[in-house]
């Protein structure tokens, strides 16, 4: 499992022109990709990392800062560009595998007291954010 974490000063996700998730102020945008071999244990590890990584101002984690996290599923994190001009998506988990694992990440974050906003799995989404820093980090299991 992979998660690209971006420290942000506000973010939102829209589907069909409607805002389905957003936060104002300091928070984290987490783009989460699931590989075919990922398990619930991977989702739990990613959720723990998102919640506890000290990537916000004053080296605080989202849990310590009481900061929100916007979780967006993104299978393209497992796109391979090693051959040709078209990415291969063969390493990405199919939707029926990926969706419950992304939901596990969301649930585990909420269990840690993190305010979580989400996009809609499988939808065409428009994600906007103000990257603060800029600060972007990759979490992998």
PDB file of C-alpha atoms in Angstrom:
ATOM      1  CA  UNK A   1       0.000   0.000   0.000  1.00  0.00           C
ATOM      2  CA  UNK A   2       1.164   3.505  -0.764  1.00  0.00           C
ATOM      3  CA  UNK A   3       0.040   6.860   0.524  1.00  0.00           C
ATOM      4  CA  UNK A   4       1.253  10.211  -0.721  1.00  0.00           C
ATOM      5  CA  UNK A   5       0.804  12.686   2.134  1.00  0.00           C
ATOM      6  CA  UNK A   6       0.678  16.404   1.468  1.00  0.00           C
ATOM      7  CA  UNK A   7       0.578  18.980   4.232  1.00  0.00           C
ATOM      8  CA  UNK A   8      -2.111  21.453   3.232  1.00  0.00           C
ATOM      9  CA  UNK A   9      -3.709  24.726   4.317  1.00  0.00           C
ATOM     10  CA  UNK A  10      -7.095  23.654   3.050  1.00  0.00           C
ATOM     11  CA  UNK A  11      -8.336  21.076   0.567  1.00  0.00           C
ATOM     12  CA  UNK A  12     -11.490  19.855  -1.102  1.00  0.00           C
ATOM     13  CA  UNK A  13     -12.704  17.127  -3.415  1.00  0.00           C
ATOM     14  CA  UNK A  14     -15.591  17.499  -5.839  1.00  0.00           C
ATOM     15  CA  UNK A  15     -17.586  14.918  -7.757  1.00  0.00           C
ATOM     16  CA  UNK A  16     -19.868  16.110 -10.572  1.00  0.00           C
ATOM     17  CA  UNK A  17     -19.524  19.708  -9.373  1.00  0.00           C
ATOM     18  CA  UNK A  18     -20.519  18.903  -5.768  1.00  0.00           C
ATOM     19  CA  UNK A  19     -18.088  19.173  -2.842  1.00  0.00           C
ATOM     20  CA  UNK A  20     -18.034  15.757  -1.148  1.00  0.00           C
ATOM     21  CA  UNK A  21     -15.136  16.349   1.256  1.00  0.00           C
ATOM     22  CA  UNK A  22     -13.161  19.348   2.453  1.00  0.00           C
ATOM     23  CA  UNK A  23     -11.244  20.997   5.242  1.00  0.00           C
ATOM     24  CA  UNK A  24     -10.048  24.525   5.971  1.00  0.00           C
ATOM     25  CA  UNK A  25      -6.863  25.306   7.850  1.00  0.00           C
ATOM     26  CA  UNK A  26      -3.967  22.950   8.457  1.00  0.00           C
ATOM     27  CA  UNK A  27      -4.442  19.288   7.581  1.00  0.00           C
ATOM     28  CA  UNK A  28      -3.207  16.442   5.437  1.00  0.00           C
ATOM     29  CA  UNK A  29      -4.294  15.198   2.034  1.00  0.00           C
ATOM     30  CA  UNK A  30      -3.658  11.445   1.758  1.00  0.00           C
ATOM     31  CA  UNK A  31      -3.731   9.897  -1.703  1.00  0.00           C
ATOM     32  CA  UNK A  32      -4.016   6.159  -1.009  1.00  0.00           C
ATOM     33  CA  UNK A  33      -3.166   3.407  -3.503  1.00  0.00           C
ATOM     34  CA  UNK A  34      -3.704  -0.301  -2.953  1.00  0.00           C
ATOM     35  CA  UNK A  35      -1.617  -3.080  -4.528  1.00  0.00           C
ATOM     36  CA  UNK A  36      -2.973  -6.533  -5.360  1.00  0.00           C
ATOM     37  CA  UNK A  37      -1.136  -8.182  -2.455  1.00  0.00           C
ATOM     38  CA  UNK A  38      -2.111  -5.641   0.228  1.00  0.00           C
ATOM     39  CA  UNK A  39      -3.908  -6.775   3.372  1.00  0.00           C
ATOM     40  CA  UNK A  40      -5.835  -5.314   6.291  1.00  0.00           C
ATOM     41  CA  UNK A  41      -2.530  -5.193   8.176  1.00  0.00           C
ATOM     42  CA  UNK A  42      -1.127  -2.886   5.470  1.00  0.00           C
ATOM     43  CA  UNK A  43      -4.170  -0.614   5.776  1.00  0.00           C
ATOM     44  CA  UNK A  44      -3.748  -0.477   9.558  1.00  0.00           C
ATOM     45  CA  UNK A  45      -0.064   0.411   9.193  1.00  0.00           C
ATOM     46  CA  UNK A  46      -0.799   3.184   6.700  1.00  0.00           C
ATOM     47  CA  UNK A  47      -3.516   4.610   8.949  1.00  0.00           C
ATOM     48  CA  UNK A  48      -1.137   4.602  11.920  1.00  0.00           C
ATOM     49  CA  UNK A  49       1.550   6.367   9.879  1.00  0.00           C
ATOM     50  CA  UNK A  50      -0.870   8.997   8.588  1.00  0.00           C
ATOM     51  CA  UNK A  51      -2.143   9.661  12.108  1.00  0.00           C
ATOM     52  CA  UNK A  52       1.250   9.704  13.838  1.00  0.00           C
ATOM     53  CA  UNK A  53       3.770  11.141  11.371  1.00  0.00           C
ATOM     54  CA  UNK A  54       5.015  14.487  12.661  1.00  0.00           C
ATOM     55  CA  UNK A  55       4.609  16.383   9.397  1.00  0.00           C
ATOM     56  CA  UNK A  56       2.544  19.374  10.494  1.00  0.00           C
ATOM     57  CA  UNK A  57       3.849  22.670  11.874  1.00  0.00           C
ATOM     58  CA  UNK A  58       5.901  22.461  15.038  1.00  0.00           C
ATOM     59  CA  UNK A  59       6.570  18.786  14.196  1.00  0.00           C
ATOM     60  CA  UNK A  60       3.114  17.671  15.229  1.00  0.00           C
ATOM     61  CA  UNK A  61       1.133  14.751  13.869  1.00  0.00           C
ATOM     62  CA  UNK A  62      -2.508  15.017  12.794  1.00  0.00           C
ATOM     63  CA  UNK A  63      -3.484  13.356  16.101  1.00  0.00           C
ATOM     64  CA  UNK A  64      -1.407  15.801  18.161  1.00  0.00           C
ATOM     65  CA  UNK A  65      -2.598  18.827  16.192  1.00  0.00           C
ATOM     66  CA  UNK A  66      -6.245  17.769  15.982  1.00  0.00           C
ATOM     67  CA  UNK A  67      -5.847  18.244  12.222  1.00  0.00           C
ATOM     68  CA  UNK A  68      -8.152  16.731   9.605  1.00  0.00           C
ATOM     69  CA  UNK A  69      -7.150  14.299   6.880  1.00  0.00           C
ATOM     70  CA  UNK A  70      -8.718  14.153   3.422  1.00  0.00           C
ATOM     71  CA  UNK A  71      -8.377  10.561   2.120  1.00  0.00           C
ATOM     72  CA  UNK A  72      -8.575  10.053  -1.639  1.00  0.00           C
ATOM     73  CA  UNK A  73      -8.314   6.602  -3.205  1.00  0.00           C
ATOM     74  CA  UNK A  74      -5.853   6.649  -6.096  1.00  0.00           C
ATOM     75  CA  UNK A  75      -5.058   3.464  -7.993  1.00  0.00           C
ATOM     76  CA  UNK A  76      -2.700   5.402 -10.261  1.00  0.00           C
ATOM     77  CA  UNK A  77      -0.072   5.308  -7.496  1.00  0.00           C
ATOM     78  CA  UNK A  78       0.635   1.784  -8.775  1.00  0.00           C
ATOM     79  CA  UNK A  79       1.006   2.780 -12.408  1.00  0.00           C
ATOM     80  CA  UNK A  80       4.197   1.473 -13.990  1.00  0.00           C
ATOM     81  CA  UNK A  81       5.898   3.555 -16.675  1.00  0.00           C
ATOM     82  CA  UNK A  82       8.899   1.269 -17.227  1.00  0.00           C
ATOM     83  CA  UNK A  83       7.837   0.230 -20.732  1.00  0.00           C
ATOM     84  CA  UNK A  84       6.325   2.179 -23.572  1.00  0.00           C
ATOM     85  CA  UNK A  85       4.277   5.348 -23.364  1.00  0.00           C
ATOM     86  CA  UNK A  86       1.172   3.974 -21.651  1.00  0.00           C
ATOM     87  CA  UNK A  87       1.232   3.271 -17.915  1.00  0.00           C
ATOM     88  CA  UNK A  88       0.429  -0.267 -16.830  1.00  0.00           C
ATOM     89  CA  UNK A  89      -2.025  -0.621 -13.952  1.00  0.00           C
ATOM     90  CA  UNK A  90      -1.478  -4.363 -13.397  1.00  0.00           C
ATOM     91  CA  UNK A  91       0.022  -3.904  -9.894  1.00  0.00           C
ATOM     92  CA  UNK A  92      -3.029  -1.965  -8.656  1.00  0.00           C
ATOM     93  CA  UNK A  93      -5.669  -3.930  -6.777  1.00  0.00           C
ATOM     94  CA  UNK A  94      -9.084  -4.251  -8.443  1.00  0.00           C
ATOM     95  CA  UNK A  95     -11.853  -2.143  -6.938  1.00  0.00           C
ATOM     96  CA  UNK A  96     -13.458  -4.969  -4.984  1.00  0.00           C
ATOM     97  CA  UNK A  97     -10.136  -5.502  -3.168  1.00  0.00           C
ATOM     98  CA  UNK A  98      -9.032  -1.874  -2.905  1.00  0.00           C
ATOM     99  CA  UNK A  99     -12.247  -0.232  -1.704  1.00  0.00           C
ATOM    100  CA  UNK A 100     -12.546  -2.142   1.603  1.00  0.00           C
ATOM    101  CA  UNK A 101      -8.854  -1.535   2.351  1.00  0.00           C
ATOM    102  CA  UNK A 102      -9.164   2.220   1.734  1.00  0.00           C
ATOM    103  CA  UNK A 103     -12.245   2.163   3.977  1.00  0.00           C
ATOM    104  CA  UNK A 104     -10.167   0.398   6.638  1.00  0.00           C
ATOM    105  CA  UNK A 105      -7.642   3.248   6.500  1.00  0.00           C
ATOM    106  CA  UNK A 106     -10.486   5.737   7.008  1.00  0.00           C
ATOM    107  CA  UNK A 107     -12.008   3.742   9.891  1.00  0.00           C
ATOM    108  CA  UNK A 108      -8.659   3.299  11.661  1.00  0.00           C
ATOM    109  CA  UNK A 109      -7.935   7.025  11.380  1.00  0.00           C
ATOM    110  CA  UNK A 110     -11.325   7.839  12.866  1.00  0.00           C
ATOM    111  CA  UNK A 111     -10.722   5.365  15.699  1.00  0.00           C
ATOM    112  CA  UNK A 112      -7.597   7.398  16.538  1.00  0.00           C
ATOM    113  CA  UNK A 113      -9.727  10.540  16.791  1.00  0.00           C
ATOM    114  CA  UNK A 114      -8.775  12.021  13.422  1.00  0.00           C
ATOM    115  CA  UNK A 115     -11.460  13.988  11.572  1.00  0.00           C
ATOM    116  CA  UNK A 116     -11.554  12.344   8.140  1.00  0.00           C
ATOM    117  CA  UNK A 117     -13.087  13.584   4.920  1.00  0.00           C
ATOM    118  CA  UNK A 118     -13.130  11.419   1.798  1.00  0.00           C
ATOM    119  CA  UNK A 119     -13.784  11.392  -1.884  1.00  0.00           C
ATOM    120  CA  UNK A 120     -15.989   8.779  -3.550  1.00  0.00           C
ATOM    121  CA  UNK A 121     -14.252   5.537  -4.450  1.00  0.00           C
ATOM    122  CA  UNK A 122     -14.033   5.013  -8.207  1.00  0.00           C
ATOM    123  CA  UNK A 123     -15.544   8.398  -9.080  1.00  0.00           C
ATOM    124  CA  UNK A 124     -14.000  11.024 -11.334  1.00  0.00           C
ATOM    125  CA  UNK A 125     -12.836  13.488  -8.684  1.00  0.00           C
ATOM    126  CA  UNK A 126     -11.461  17.015  -8.766  1.00  0.00           C
ATOM    127  CA  UNK A 127      -9.033  17.468  -5.871  1.00  0.00           C
ATOM    128  CA  UNK A 128      -7.848  20.948  -4.877  1.00  0.00           C
ATOM    129  CA  UNK A 129      -5.389  21.820  -2.154  1.00  0.00           C
ATOM    130  CA  UNK A 130      -2.968  24.461  -1.026  1.00  0.00           C
ATOM    131  CA  UNK A 131       0.236  22.530  -0.365  1.00  0.00           C
ATOM    132  CA  UNK A 132       1.973  24.033   2.641  1.00  0.00           C
ATOM    133  CA  UNK A 133       5.756  24.070   2.448  1.00  0.00           C
ATOM    134  CA  UNK A 134       5.513  22.481  -0.045  1.00  0.00           C
ATOM    135  CA  UNK A 135       5.644  19.309   1.966  1.00  0.00           C
ATOM    136  CA  UNK A 136       4.979  15.896   0.429  1.00  0.00           C
ATOM    137  CA  UNK A 137       6.027  12.487   1.750  1.00  0.00           C
ATOM    138  CA  UNK A 138       5.494   8.899   0.588  1.00  0.00           C
ATOM    139  CA  UNK A 139       4.431   6.128   2.970  1.00  0.00           C
ATOM    140  CA  UNK A 140       4.795   2.524   1.788  1.00  0.00           C
ATOM    141  CA  UNK A 141       4.186  -0.865   3.375  1.00  0.00           C
TER     142      UNK A 141
END
